[in-house]
Amino acid sequence: MVLNHQLSKSAACISEEPVVTGLLNQALRDQISLFKQQPVTALTLKQSFLAIADQALTERDDTVLIEKLFVDAYEEAMKVLRQAQLHEVEMTKQYINQHGLVMSVLNCTTTIKDVHRNTRFYKGIFELINDLQQRDSQINIVYPACGPFAPLLLPMLLYMDQQKIISPQKVRISLVDIQPGAIKSLKVLVNELQLNDYIDGIYEADAALFKGNKAFDIFIAEAFQHGFSKEAHLSICRNFASQLSHHGVMLPCKIMVNAALVNCQREYVEQWLQPQSDAANLILNQDTLNKRIELGNILTLDRHSLLTLDIIALGEQQVVRCNTVSIPQTATDVSELTLVLYAEVMTYNGHWLQQYQSGITHPLPMFSVCIDFVPNAPAVDDLLLTKKDKIDFYYKLTGLTGFLPTKVDEEVHYGAN
């Protein structure tokens, strides 16, 4: 009877948490998929990585073929993850540290399938390394928070090595990640790709705190989610901006985060249902763009701005003072619109990743900001504004990172840290 009671109690607990149950089921499916995969072979792994690097530079128009190339690369990389023999905790552990969300190794694997994002980075890396080689005897590259595959760098590094554009004497690589499982995977992957001679080190460390023993000429910024939320991207970029050489480059060179008021039904649903040539490339419909109310830039990140951030200390918390925006007085029906934040990313030399082209540039709705209306079910985080109010933005550097909008006339000024 006691056993039956305990089983019934456990079943009741699981049934009351369908989201948790669903996440557990999906994690098991992913691990079963890994278990069933065939062993990695260096030849097919190299071929798949070379194919996506080549695609980025040749820009073929066959969308189906391009997506298949990136899926193939993902599947070959996942075989490496199996070969690394990670324990379940090493694969699935995800947590929040002082700088933001630390993604699980498993959740980091899909970046390699992000076609537009990877393409812009591969073009940028190819051109940047070529530019730097003309004046530097050696190029030191660091890739912090690189995950288990270092997907924004290794395919192009392999391609440039195979084409004899670079050599281990000219290009040196440091890979950094906080997850022990990612480190195990990276070591196997680099060995299978036969890129060991390029590697100065694969470091298990918090990328927001890591200090290298040399100045870096390039640092590649990962750890980035849409709306510039959750992860430690800003803290990591601050850390490495101060470790760049005199002419060093942050990749991406510029990130612009802007605010707008949108109709969510039109923005997220209707524009993608209409037949249009831009849909396949995830380009924002011009009619939808025209019906937005753009509020302006709230933060621009580049090497210079990272070194001059206005940081405010609030006890153990830190925030960055960002820009102020106003709602145009000519705007009508703003109570029916939602505030969204979106990023546009320039990797290098004018290669822009635009809205909707990647998960990191997908506009993030801020439903807690209520303009000209009071919600039927108020929440403690609701920010009640009128169309006449100005909005000051701050960026939370600690805990779950992200932007914090405030009403200007409620602002309390604190001394900068």
PDB file of C-alpha atoms in Angstrom, residues 40 62 71 100 102 109 117 161 213:
ATOM      1  CA  VAL A  40      32.555   9.703 -36.734  1.00  0.00           C
ATOM      2  CA  ASP A  62      19.794  26.650 -53.758  1.00  0.00           C
ATOM      3  CA  VAL A  71      22.356  19.839 -41.266  1.00  0.00           C
ATOM      4  CA  GLY A 100      24.241  35.169 -16.960  1.00  0.00           C
ATOM      5  CA  VAL A 102      25.337  29.134 -18.930  1.00  0.00           C
ATOM      6  CA  THR A 109      25.004  22.166 -30.479  1.00  0.00           C
ATOM      7  CA  ARG A 117      24.561  33.500 -38.873  1.00  0.00           C
ATOM      8  CA  ASP A 161      44.149  25.486 -43.968  1.00  0.00           C
ATOM      9  CA  ASN A 213      48.876  35.398 -21.579  1.00  0.00           C
TER      10      ASN A 213
END
